[in-house]
CSV table of C-alpha atoms in Angstrom, one decimal:
chain,number,residue,atom,x,y,z
A,1,UNK,CA,-0.1,-0.1,0.0
A,2,UNK,CA,2.7,2.2,-1.0
A,3,UNK,CA,0.1,5.4,-0.9
A,4,UNK,CA,-0.6,8.0,1.2
A,5,UNK,CA,-2.3,6.5,4.6
A,6,UNK,CA,-2.5,9.7,6.3
A,7,UNK,CA,-5.9,11.7,6.4
A,8,UNK,CA,-3.9,14.9,7.7
A,9,UNK,CA,-5.6,16.0,10.9
A,10,UNK,CA,-9.1,14.5,10.1
A,11,UNK,CA,-8.9,11.7,12.5
A,12,UNK,CA,-7.6,14.1,15.2
A,13,UNK,CA,-10.5,16.2,14.3
A,14,UNK,CA,-13.2,13.5,14.7
A,15,UNK,CA,-11.8,11.8,17.7
A,16,UNK,CA,-11.0,14.4,20.0
A,17,UNK,CA,-14.0,17.1,20.0
A,18,UNK,CA,-13.5,20.1,21.8
A,19,UNK,CA,-16.3,21.4,24.0
A,20,UNK,CA,-16.8,25.3,23.0
A,21,UNK,CA,-19.6,27.0,22.1
A,22,UNK,CA,-19.1,26.3,18.7
A,23,UNK,CA,-19.3,22.8,18.9
A,24,UNK,CA,-22.3,23.0,21.1
A,25,UNK,CA,-24.2,24.7,18.5
A,26,UNK,CA,-26.2,22.8,16.0
A,27,UNK,CA,-24.0,21.0,13.4
A,28,UNK,CA,-22.7,22.7,10.7
A,29,UNK,CA,-22.8,20.8,7.4
A,30,UNK,CA,-19.2,22.4,6.1
A,31,UNK,CA,-17.6,21.2,8.9
A,32,UNK,CA,-15.8,17.9,9.0
A,33,UNK,CA,-16.9,15.9,12.2
A,34,UNK,CA,-18.5,12.4,12.9
A,35,UNK,CA,-22.2,13.9,12.3
A,36,UNK,CA,-21.0,15.1,8.4
A,37,UNK,CA,-18.3,12.3,7.9
A,38,UNK,CA,-18.5,8.5,7.1
A,39,UNK,CA,-21.1,9.1,4.5
A,40,UNK,CA,-19.3,7.4,1.7
A,41,UNK,CA,-17.3,4.8,0.7
A,42,UNK,CA,-14.2,7.0,-0.3
A,43,UNK,CA,-14.5,8.5,3.2
A,44,UNK,CA,-14.6,5.0,4.6
A,45,UNK,CA,-11.4,4.1,3.0
A,46,UNK,CA,-9.8,7.2,4.2
A,47,UNK,CA,-11.1,6.3,7.7
A,48,UNK,CA,-9.4,3.0,7.7
A,49,UNK,CA,-6.2,3.9,5.8
A,50,UNK,CA,-5.7,6.6,9.3
A,51,UNK,CA,-5.8,3.5,11.2
A,52,UNK,CA,-2.7,2.1,9.2
A,53,UNK,CA,-1.1,5.5,9.2
A,54,UNK,CA,-1.2,4.9,13.1
A,55,UNK,CA,1.4,2.4,12.8
A,56,UNK,CA,3.6,4.8,11.0
A,57,UNK,CA,3.7,7.2,13.9
A,58,UNK,CA,6.5,8.3,16.3
A,59,UNK,CA,5.4,5.7,18.9
A,60,UNK,CA,5.1,3.1,17.0
A,61,UNK,CA,6.9,1.7,13.7
A,62,UNK,CA,8.6,4.9,12.9
A,63,UNK,CA,10.5,4.8,16.0
A,64,UNK,CA,9.6,3.9,19.6
A,65,UNK,CA,8.2,0.3,18.7
A,66,UNK,CA,11.4,-1.4,17.2
A,67,UNK,CA,13.4,0.1,19.8
A,68,UNK,CA,10.8,-1.0,22.5
A,69,UNK,CA,10.9,-4.7,21.2
A,70,UNK,CA,14.5,-5.5,20.5
A,71,UNK,CA,15.7,-3.6,23.8
A,72,UNK,CA,13.5,-5.8,25.7
A,73,UNK,CA,15.0,-8.9,24.1
A,74,UNK,CA,18.7,-10.4,24.0
A,75,UNK,CA,18.7,-9.4,20.2
A,76,UNK,CA,20.8,-5.5,20.8
A,77,UNK,CA,23.4,-4.3,23.0
A,78,UNK,CA,24.0,-0.6,23.0
A,79,UNK,CA,26.1,1.1,20.5
A,80,UNK,CA,28.0,3.2,23.0
A,81,UNK,CA,27.2,6.1,25.3
A,82,UNK,CA,25.3,7.6,22.6
A,83,UNK,CA,22.4,5.4,23.5
A,84,UNK,CA,19.5,7.8,25.5
A,85,UNK,CA,19.2,7.3,29.2
A,86,UNK,CA,15.6,5.9,28.5
A,87,UNK,CA,16.3,3.3,25.9
A,88,UNK,CA,19.2,2.0,27.9
A,89,UNK,CA,17.1,1.6,31.2
A,90,UNK,CA,14.8,-0.5,28.7
A,91,UNK,CA,18.0,-2.2,27.6
A,92,UNK,CA,19.6,-3.0,31.0
A,93,UNK,CA,16.2,-3.7,32.6
A,94,UNK,CA,16.3,-1.0,35.3
A,95,UNK,CA,13.1,0.8,34.0
A,96,UNK,CA,10.2,1.8,35.9
A,97,UNK,CA,6.2,3.0,35.2
A,98,UNK,CA,7.6,6.5,34.4
A,99,UNK,CA,10.0,5.2,31.1
A,100,UNK,CA,8.7,7.2,27.7
A,101,UNK,CA,9.3,4.1,25.7
A,102,UNK,CA,6.6,2.3,27.6
A,103,UNK,CA,4.2,5.1,27.9
A,104,UNK,CA,5.1,5.8,23.7
A,105,UNK,CA,4.4,1.9,22.9
A,106,UNK,CA,0.9,2.2,25.3
A,107,UNK,CA,-0.3,5.5,23.4
A,108,UNK,CA,0.2,4.1,20.3
A,109,UNK,CA,-1.5,1.2,20.5
A,110,UNK,CA,-4.5,2.8,22.1
A,111,UNK,CA,-4.6,5.5,19.0
A,112,UNK,CA,-4.7,2.4,17.1
A,113,UNK,CA,-7.9,1.1,19.3
A,114,UNK,CA,-9.6,4.8,18.9
A,115,UNK,CA,-9.4,4.8,15.1
A,116,UNK,CA,-10.5,1.6,14.5
A,117,UNK,CA,-13.4,2.1,16.8
A,118,UNK,CA,-14.4,5.4,14.9
A,119,UNK,CA,-14.8,3.3,12.1
A,120,UNK,CA,-16.7,0.4,13.8
A,121,UNK,CA,-19.3,3.1,14.8
A,122,UNK,CA,-19.7,4.8,11.9
A,123,UNK,CA,-19.3,2.3,9.0
A,124,UNK,CA,-23.0,1.4,8.5
A,125,UNK,CA,-23.6,5.3,7.8
A,126,UNK,CA,-22.0,5.1,4.5
A,127,UNK,CA,-24.7,5.1,1.7
A,128,UNK,CA,-22.9,6.6,-1.3
A,129,UNK,CA,-20.3,5.4,-3.7
A,130,UNK,CA,-20.1,1.7,-1.4
A,131,UNK,CA,-20.9,-1.7,-2.0
A,132,UNK,CA,-21.7,-4.2,0.9
A,133,UNK,CA,-18.6,-6.1,0.1
A,134,UNK,CA,-16.4,-2.7,0.6
A,135,UNK,CA,-18.1,-2.3,3.8
A,136,UNK,CA,-17.7,-5.6,5.0
A,137,UNK,CA,-13.9,-5.5,4.2
A,138,UNK,CA,-13.2,-2.1,5.9
A,139,UNK,CA,-14.8,-3.5,8.6
A,140,UNK,CA,-12.8,-6.6,8.8
A,141,UNK,CA,-9.9,-4.1,8.5
A,142,UNK,CA,-10.6,-2.4,11.2
A,143,UNK,CA,-11.2,-5.5,13.4
A,144,UNK,CA,-7.7,-7.2,12.7
A,145,UNK,CA,-6.2,-3.6,13.4
A,146,UNK,CA,-8.0,-3.4,16.8
A,147,UNK,CA,-7.2,-7.2,17.6
A,148,UNK,CA,-3.8,-6.2,16.9
A,149,UNK,CA,-3.2,-3.3,18.9
A,150,UNK,CA,-4.9,-5.3,21.7
A,151,UNK,CA,-2.2,-8.4,21.2
A,152,UNK,CA,0.1,-6.0,21.6
A,153,UNK,CA,-1.1,-4.6,24.6
A,154,UNK,CA,-2.1,-7.8,26.6
A,155,UNK,CA,1.2,-9.7,25.5
A,156,UNK,CA,3.2,-6.9,27.0
A,157,UNK,CA,1.0,-5.5,29.9
A,158,UNK,CA,-1.4,-8.3,31.0
A,159,UNK,CA,-5.1,-7.2,31.6
A,160,UNK,CA,-5.7,-3.3,30.2
A,161,UNK,CA,-8.4,-1.1,29.8
A,162,UNK,CA,-10.8,-2.4,27.2
A,163,UNK,CA,-12.3,0.4,24.6
A,164,UNK,CA,-14.7,-1.1,22.5
A,165,UNK,CA,-16.4,2.5,21.9
A,166,UNK,CA,-14.9,5.9,21.6
A,167,UNK,CA,-14.6,8.1,24.1
A,168,UNK,CA,-17.5,10.7,24.8
A,169,UNK,CA,-17.1,11.7,28.3
A,170,UNK,CA,-14.1,11.9,30.9
A,171,UNK,CA,-15.4,8.6,32.3
A,172,UNK,CA,-12.8,6.0,32.1
A,173,UNK,CA,-12.4,2.5,31.8
A,174,UNK,CA,-11.3,-0.2,34.5
A,175,UNK,CA,-8.7,-2.7,34.1
A,176,UNK,CA,-9.7,-5.9,32.4
A,177,UNK,CA,-8.4,-9.2,32.8
A,178,UNK,CA,-6.1,-10.9,30.6
A,179,UNK,CA,-8.8,-13.4,29.4
A,180,UNK,CA,-11.2,-10.6,29.0
A,181,UNK,CA,-8.9,-8.8,26.5
A,182,UNK,CA,-8.3,-12.0,24.4
A,183,UNK,CA,-12.0,-12.9,24.2
A,184,UNK,CA,-12.2,-9.5,22.3
A,185,UNK,CA,-9.0,-10.4,20.3
A,186,UNK,CA,-10.4,-13.6,19.2
A,187,UNK,CA,-14.0,-12.3,18.4
A,188,UNK,CA,-12.6,-9.5,16.1
A,189,UNK,CA,-10.1,-11.7,14.6
A,190,UNK,CA,-13.1,-14.3,13.9
A,191,UNK,CA,-15.4,-11.7,12.2
A,192,UNK,CA,-12.1,-10.6,10.3
A,193,UNK,CA,-11.1,-13.8,8.9
A,194,UNK,CA,-14.6,-14.5,7.4
A,195,UNK,CA,-14.6,-10.9,5.6
A,196,UNK,CA,-11.0,-10.1,4.7
A,197,UNK,CA,-10.0,-11.5,1.1
A,198,UNK,CA,-6.7,-13.5,0.4
A,199,UNK,CA,-3.7,-11.6,-0.3
A,200,UNK,CA,-3.9,-12.0,-3.8
A,201,UNK,CA,-7.2,-10.2,-3.9
A,202,UNK,CA,-5.0,-6.8,-3.4
A,203,UNK,CA,-3.8,-5.2,-6.3
A,204,UNK,CA,-2.1,-1.7,-7.0
A,205,UNK,CA,-2.9,0.9,-3.9
A,206,UNK,CA,-4.3,-1.8,-2.0
A,207,UNK,CA,-1.4,-4.1,-1.7
A,208,UNK,CA,-0.2,-4.0,2.1
A,209,UNK,CA,-3.9,-3.9,3.6
A,210,UNK,CA,-4.8,-6.8,5.9
A,211,UNK,CA,-5.6,-9.9,4.5
A,212,UNK,CA,-7.2,-13.5,5.4
A,213,UNK,CA,-3.8,-14.7,5.9
A,214,UNK,CA,-2.6,-11.8,8.4
A,215,UNK,CA,-5.7,-12.3,10.5
A,216,UNK,CA,-5.0,-16.2,11.0
A,217,UNK,CA,-1.4,-15.5,11.7
A,218,UNK,CA,-2.4,-13.1,14.2
A,219,UNK,CA,-4.9,-15.5,15.8
A,220,UNK,CA,-2.1,-18.2,15.7
A,221,UNK,CA,0.3,-16.1,17.5
A,222,UNK,CA,-2.5,-15.1,20.2
A,223,UNK,CA,-3.0,-19.0,21.2
A,224,UNK,CA,0.6,-20.0,21.1
A,225,UNK,CA,1.5,-17.0,23.2
A,226,UNK,CA,-1.0,-18.6,25.8
A,227,UNK,CA,0.6,-22.0,25.1
A,228,UNK,CA,-2.7,-23.4,23.2
A,229,UNK,CA,-1.0,-25.1,20.4
A,230,UNK,CA,-3.9,-27.2,19.5
A,231,UNK,CA,-6.2,-24.0,18.5
A,232,UNK,CA,-3.3,-22.4,16.4
A,233,UNK,CA,-2.8,-25.4,14.5
A,234,UNK,CA,-5.7,-25.0,12.3
A,235,UNK,CA,-5.1,-21.1,11.4
A,236,UNK,CA,-1.2,-22.2,10.4
A,237,UNK,CA,-2.6,-25.2,8.2
A,238,UNK,CA,-5.0,-22.7,6.9
A,239,UNK,CA,-1.9,-20.4,5.7
A,240,UNK,CA,0.2,-22.9,4.9
A,241,UNK,CA,-2.5,-24.6,2.2
A,242,UNK,CA,-4.0,-21.3,0.8
A,243,UNK,CA,-1.0,-20.9,-1.8
A,244,UNK,CA,-0.7,-17.5,-1.0
A,245,UNK,CA,2.7,-17.5,0.2
A,246,UNK,CA,6.0,-19.0,-0.3
A,247,UNK,CA,9.9,-18.6,1.0
A,248,UNK,CA,11.7,-16.0,-1.5
A,249,UNK,CA,14.9,-17.8,-2.8
A,250,UNK,CA,17.1,-14.9,-1.5
A,251,UNK,CA,16.8,-13.9,1.9
A,252,UNK,CA,17.6,-10.5,2.0
A,253,UNK,CA,14.5,-9.6,-0.4
A,254,UNK,CA,12.5,-9.7,2.7
A,255,UNK,CA,14.5,-6.3,4.0
A,256,UNK,CA,14.8,-4.4,1.0
A,257,UNK,CA,12.7,-1.6,-0.7
A,258,UNK,CA,12.4,-2.7,-4.0
A,259,UNK,CA,11.3,-6.3,-3.2
A,260,UNK,CA,8.4,-5.5,-0.5
A,261,UNK,CA,4.9,-7.3,-0.4
A,262,UNK,CA,6.8,-10.1,-1.8
A,263,UNK,CA,5.6,-14.2,-1.4
A,264,UNK,CA,7.1,-14.3,1.9
A,265,UNK,CA,5.2,-11.5,3.0
A,266,UNK,CA,2.5,-12.2,5.1
A,267,UNK,CA,1.6,-8.6,6.3
A,268,UNK,CA,3.8,-5.8,6.1
A,269,UNK,CA,3.9,-2.2,7.8
A,270,UNK,CA,4.0,0.1,4.7
A,271,UNK,CA,6.6,3.1,4.4
A,272,UNK,CA,7.6,5.5,1.8
A,273,UNK,CA,9.7,8.4,1.1
A,274,UNK,CA,7.0,9.7,-1.9
A,275,UNK,CA,4.6,11.5,0.5
A,276,UNK,CA,7.0,14.0,2.9
A,277,UNK,CA,8.5,13.7,6.2
A,278,UNK,CA,6.7,15.9,8.1
A,279,UNK,CA,6.3,15.1,12.0
A,280,UNK,CA,8.8,12.1,11.6
A,281,UNK,CA,10.8,13.8,14.6
A,282,UNK,CA,8.3,13.0,17.2
A,283,UNK,CA,5.2,13.0,14.9
A,284,UNK,CA,1.8,11.5,16.4
A,285,UNK,CA,0.1,10.6,13.2
A,286,UNK,CA,-1.2,13.9,12.4
A,287,UNK,CA,1.2,14.7,9.3
A,288,UNK,CA,2.5,13.4,6.3
A,289,UNK,CA,5.5,11.2,7.4
A,290,UNK,CA,5.4,7.8,6.0
A,291,UNK,CA,9.4,7.3,6.9
A,292,UNK,CA,10.9,5.5,9.4
A,293,UNK,CA,14.4,6.1,11.6
A,294,UNK,CA,15.3,2.5,11.7
A,295,UNK,CA,18.2,2.5,9.1
A,296,UNK,CA,19.7,6.2,10.9
A,297,UNK,CA,19.4,4.5,14.4
A,298,UNK,CA,21.0,1.2,13.8
A,299,UNK,CA,23.1,2.1,10.8
A,300,UNK,CA,26.8,1.3,11.0
A,301,UNK,CA,27.6,4.5,9.5
A,302,UNK,CA,24.9,6.4,11.2
A,303,UNK,CA,24.2,6.8,15.0
A,304,UNK,CA,24.5,3.0,15.4
A,305,UNK,CA,22.7,3.6,18.8
A,306,UNK,CA,22.1,-0.4,18.9
A,307,UNK,CA,23.8,-3.2,17.8
A,308,UNK,CA,23.4,-6.9,17.7
A,309,UNK,CA,24.2,-8.5,20.8
A,310,UNK,CA,27.1,-10.6,21.4
A,311,UNK,CA,24.9,-13.8,22.6
A,312,UNK,CA,23.2,-13.0,19.1
A,313,UNK,CA,26.2,-13.0,17.0
A,314,UNK,CA,27.3,-16.0,18.8
A,315,UNK,CA,24.5,-18.3,18.1
A,316,UNK,CA,25.0,-18.6,14.5
A,317,UNK,CA,26.4,-22.1,13.4
A,318,UNK,CA,30.2,-21.9,12.3
A,319,UNK,CA,32.7,-24.3,11.1
A,320,UNK,CA,34.9,-23.0,13.8
A,321,UNK,CA,32.5,-24.4,16.5
A,322,UNK,CA,31.8,-27.7,14.8
A,323,UNK,CA,29.2,-27.0,12.5
A,324,UNK,CA,29.3,-28.6,9.0
A,325,UNK,CA,29.1,-24.6,7.2
A,326,UNK,CA,29.3,-21.3,8.5
A,327,UNK,CA,25.8,-20.0,8.5
A,328,UNK,CA,25.2,-17.4,5.5
A,329,UNK,CA,22.7,-15.5,7.6
A,330,UNK,CA,25.6,-13.8,9.7
A,331,UNK,CA,26.4,-12.0,6.4
A,332,UNK,CA,22.8,-11.0,5.8
A,333,UNK,CA,21.9,-10.0,9.1
A,334,UNK,CA,24.9,-8.2,10.1
A,335,UNK,CA,27.7,-5.7,8.7
A,336,UNK,CA,31.4,-6.2,9.7
A,337,UNK,CA,34.5,-4.2,8.7
A,338,UNK,CA,35.8,-4.6,5.2
A,339,UNK,CA,32.0,-5.4,3.9
A,340,UNK,CA,31.1,-3.5,1.0
A,341,UNK,CA,28.2,-1.2,0.7
A,342,UNK,CA,26.2,1.3,-1.4
A,343,UNK,CA,25.6,-1.0,-4.3
A,344,UNK,CA,29.5,-2.4,-3.9
A,345,UNK,CA,31.0,0.8,-4.7
A,346,UNK,CA,32.2,1.4,-1.0
A,347,UNK,CA,33.8,-0.7,1.8
A,348,UNK,CA,33.3,-0.4,5.7
A,349,UNK,CA,36.0,0.9,7.2
A,350,UNK,CA,36.8,1.3,11.1
A,351,UNK,CA,37.0,5.3,10.6
A,352,UNK,CA,33.0,5.4,9.1
A,353,UNK,CA,32.0,3.3,12.3
A,354,UNK,CA,30.8,4.9,15.2
A,355,UNK,CA,32.0,3.2,18.7
A,356,UNK,CA,33.5,-0.5,18.8
A,357,UNK,CA,34.5,-1.3,15.7
A,358,UNK,CA,35.3,-4.9,16.9
A,359,UNK,CA,31.6,-5.6,17.1
A,360,UNK,CA,29.2,-6.1,14.5
A,361,UNK,CA,26.4,-3.7,13.2
A,362,UNK,CA,22.9,-4.4,12.2
A,363,UNK,CA,22.6,-4.8,8.1
A,364,UNK,CA,18.6,-5.8,8.1
A,365,UNK,CA,16.6,-3.2,6.9
A,366,UNK,CA,19.6,-0.7,6.2
A,367,UNK,CA,19.2,1.6,3.3
A,368,UNK,CA,23.1,2.1,2.6
A,369,UNK,CA,22.9,-1.3,0.7
A,370,UNK,CA,22.2,1.1,-2.2
A,371,UNK,CA,23.0,4.2,-0.5
A,372,UNK,CA,26.3,6.1,0.6
A,373,UNK,CA,24.5,7.2,3.8
A,374,UNK,CA,21.5,6.3,6.1
A,375,UNK,CA,19.3,9.0,7.4
A,376,UNK,CA,15.9,9.3,9.3
A,377,UNK,CA,13.7,8.9,6.1
A,378,UNK,CA,14.0,5.3,5.5
A,379,UNK,CA,11.2,3.8,3.2
A,380,UNK,CA,11.9,0.4,3.8
A,381,UNK,CA,8.9,-1.5,5.0
A,382,UNK,CA,8.6,-3.5,8.2
A,383,UNK,CA,7.9,-7.3,7.5
A,384,UNK,CA,5.4,-7.7,10.4
A,385,UNK,CA,4.5,-11.7,9.8
A,386,UNK,CA,6.6,-13.5,7.2
A,387,UNK,CA,6.0,-16.9,5.9
A,388,UNK,CA,9.2,-18.1,7.5
A,389,UNK,CA,7.8,-17.1,10.8
A,390,UNK,CA,4.9,-18.9,10.1
A,391,UNK,CA,6.6,-22.4,9.1
A,392,UNK,CA,8.8,-22.2,12.3
A,393,UNK,CA,5.6,-21.6,14.3
A,394,UNK,CA,3.9,-24.8,12.5
A,395,UNK,CA,7.0,-26.6,13.4
A,396,UNK,CA,6.8,-25.9,17.1
A,397,UNK,CA,3.3,-26.6,17.1
A,398,UNK,CA,3.6,-30.0,15.6
A,399,UNK,CA,6.4,-30.7,17.7
A,400,UNK,CA,4.2,-30.1,20.7
A,401,UNK,CA,1.3,-32.1,19.5
A,402,UNK,CA,2.9,-34.9,17.6
A,403,UNK,CA,6.5,-34.9,18.0
A,404,UNK,CA,9.8,-34.1,16.3
A,405,UNK,CA,9.0,-36.2,13.3
A,406,UNK,CA,6.1,-33.8,12.6
A,407,UNK,CA,8.1,-30.8,12.9
A,408,UNK,CA,10.9,-31.7,10.9
A,409,UNK,CA,9.7,-31.2,7.0
A,410,UNK,CA,8.5,-27.3,8.4
A,411,UNK,CA,11.8,-26.1,10.2
A,412,UNK,CA,13.7,-27.7,7.3
A,413,UNK,CA,12.1,-25.7,5.0
A,414,UNK,CA,13.5,-22.5,6.2
A,415,UNK,CA,17.2,-23.9,5.9
A,416,UNK,CA,16.7,-24.7,2.7
A,417,UNK,CA,16.0,-21.6,1.9
A,418,UNK,CA,18.4,-21.2,-1.8
A,419,UNK,CA,21.0,-18.6,-0.7
A,420,UNK,CA,21.0,-20.1,3.0
A,421,UNK,CA,21.1,-23.7,2.3
A,422,UNK,CA,22.1,-24.7,5.7
A,423,UNK,CA,22.3,-28.4,6.2
A,424,UNK,CA,18.7,-30.1,7.4
A,425,UNK,CA,18.1,-31.0,10.9
A,426,UNK,CA,19.3,-33.1,12.7
A,427,UNK,CA,22.8,-31.9,12.7
A,428,UNK,CA,25.7,-32.6,15.2
A,429,UNK,CA,25.0,-29.6,17.2
A,430,UNK,CA,21.2,-29.9,17.0
A,431,UNK,CA,20.0,-33.3,17.2
A,432,UNK,CA,16.0,-33.8,16.9
A,433,UNK,CA,15.7,-37.1,18.3
A,434,UNK,CA,13.4,-36.0,21.4
A,435,UNK,CA,10.5,-33.4,21.7
A,436,UNK,CA,13.0,-31.5,24.3
A,437,UNK,CA,15.8,-31.5,21.2
A,438,UNK,CA,13.7,-30.3,18.6
A,439,UNK,CA,12.4,-27.4,20.9
A,440,UNK,CA,15.9,-26.6,20.9
A,441,UNK,CA,16.7,-26.7,17.3
A,442,UNK,CA,13.5,-24.7,16.7
A,443,UNK,CA,14.6,-21.8,19.4
A,444,UNK,CA,18.1,-21.9,17.7
A,445,UNK,CA,16.3,-21.3,13.9
A,446,UNK,CA,14.0,-18.7,15.3
A,447,UNK,CA,16.4,-16.8,16.7
A,448,UNK,CA,19.0,-16.5,14.0
A,449,UNK,CA,16.4,-16.4,11.2
A,450,UNK,CA,14.1,-13.8,12.7
A,451,UNK,CA,16.9,-11.5,14.3
A,452,UNK,CA,16.2,-8.1,14.6
A,453,UNK,CA,12.3,-8.5,13.7
A,454,UNK,CA,10.7,-7.5,16.8
A,455,UNK,CA,9.9,-11.2,17.5
A,456,UNK,CA,12.6,-12.5,19.9
A,457,UNK,CA,11.2,-10.6,22.9
A,458,UNK,CA,7.8,-12.0,22.8
A,459,UNK,CA,9.2,-15.7,22.0
A,460,UNK,CA,11.3,-15.2,25.2
A,461,UNK,CA,8.0,-13.9,27.2
A,462,UNK,CA,5.9,-17.0,26.1
A,463,UNK,CA,8.9,-19.7,26.5
A,464,UNK,CA,9.2,-18.0,30.2
A,465,UNK,CA,5.9,-18.4,30.8
A,466,UNK,CA,5.8,-22.0,29.9
A,467,UNK,CA,9.2,-22.8,31.6
A,468,UNK,CA,10.7,-23.7,28.2
A,469,UNK,CA,13.5,-21.6,28.1
A,470,UNK,CA,17.0,-23.6,28.7
A,471,UNK,CA,18.3,-20.9,30.6
A,472,UNK,CA,17.3,-17.2,31.3
A,473,UNK,CA,18.6,-15.0,28.3
A,474,UNK,CA,17.9,-11.8,29.8
A,475,UNK,CA,20.8,-10.1,32.0
A,476,UNK,CA,19.1,-8.4,35.1
A,477,UNK,CA,16.0,-10.1,34.8
A,478,UNK,CA,13.4,-10.1,37.8
A,479,UNK,CA,10.0,-11.6,37.9
A,480,UNK,CA,8.6,-7.7,37.8
A,481,UNK,CA,9.3,-7.8,34.2
A,482,UNK,CA,7.3,-10.6,33.2
A,483,UNK,CA,4.4,-7.5,32.7
A,484,UNK,CA,5.6,-4.2,31.9
A,485,UNK,CA,4.3,-1.4,34.1
A,486,UNK,CA,1.3,0.5,33.4
A,487,UNK,CA,2.5,4.0,32.4
A,488,UNK,CA,2.0,6.4,35.4
A,489,UNK,CA,0.1,8.8,33.2
A,490,UNK,CA,-2.4,6.0,32.4
A,491,UNK,CA,-2.7,5.6,36.2
A,492,UNK,CA,-2.9,9.5,36.9
A,493,UNK,CA,-5.2,10.5,33.8
A,494,UNK,CA,-7.8,7.4,34.1
A,495,UNK,CA,-10.1,8.1,36.8
A,496,UNK,CA,-10.9,4.4,37.1
A,497,UNK,CA,-7.4,3.3,38.0
A,498,UNK,CA,-5.5,3.6,40.9
A,499,UNK,CA,-2.0,2.5,42.5
A,500,UNK,CA,-3.4,-0.9,43.2
A,501,UNK,CA,-4.3,-1.5,39.5
A,502,UNK,CA,-0.4,-1.5,38.7
A,503,UNK,CA,1.4,-4.5,37.7
A,504,UNK,CA,3.5,-6.3,40.7
A,505,UNK,CA,7.1,-4.9,41.6
A,506,UNK,CA,6.1,-1.5,40.2
């Protein structure tokens, strides 16, 4: 969906009505508002586009989402003293309820909920330039996006305030239980799956919208996070049997601009440099800013605020450590001194790299594969769900339900990618004769295949909940970090919450 998603200030206008005398007077038909909008099909499309646009905002994928997820995991380390204090707190697990990254992500996901609710409440009002098929698709997209937001919230914060309608008064929402949040997630996804088209049905500017496969993948992920492998299995099987997806031959096709929305992509967060950069710095989604900071923040020749952790770098199979082959994903995921960039015309030398040049830098999602330098305006899409993830989840499900033999074909598909071509499991380092051995192989494969894709944090959390970790991977981890703290601002501003609602340990 490389098209302008922002509705400028429209949604802010619709969603945050002021209470002055003019707004209390009879409706002005020339002024946009809930009373005068949502009347046509194009207006409904613009409204759902604004929900997607919320994903591009500074407090989500423009900047704070990838920091938050990566720093909570063991994928990353600090690139040096230039990493801001609030981010270092998250990395070192010394944060509290005042941490701004924690609050930014919370606010970002509730903005998605609010905008989705506006559509769900008003979609039936459209009577012009619309078909019932289009209306149902837009409603399904809104339900998928609301489910995504609640999935992100419940898996980090636990039970959260449920907002199933737009706020119309200062009265606030009490904290719901985890079960109640998941019930809404699965209800929304059931409806979305029933009405969303297959990925192949989208063409032109609609490419990148939520599809049936994306909703099925999210449902499977939610069930797996709760340890319900049997409930996840049918969703994964439907994705695999849909003939909508396949692994691409070249691993880096998944992280470069020219090969976005390819056959391996189940769903992507869309970015583009084509529509301006207003609000890129600390924007809230109210301006045109469909770009991300990822390249500038992580790039070896840029700020290099975050680098790959040594445990991640050392996790890749190498001949020197007894493997039959060096894993080529080392070079696909990381830049090291002596590597070429800028289309092969430049060499990464020590004087070009900020900080410790003995340590690798991130290559994934870096724009310097074709440019001389990074900036704050990367248009590379985030591959939020890709087919390799689905195959590895299916391997995990089959291992749990049927044993390692049933898991083997799925995990080995990922290793058989033509430009990866790692020896199939079992290997000398990773035998797969037992259920536990296969689990360790799957955990390894997920770590090295999906590195730096904002997946590892949630993997660690769900495996920890189910006592499936071989050892604790997070230094300074404490039991209170099982859940993130409710932001102080939420407790202060939400009259339905008190300090007693805060998660344990904060």
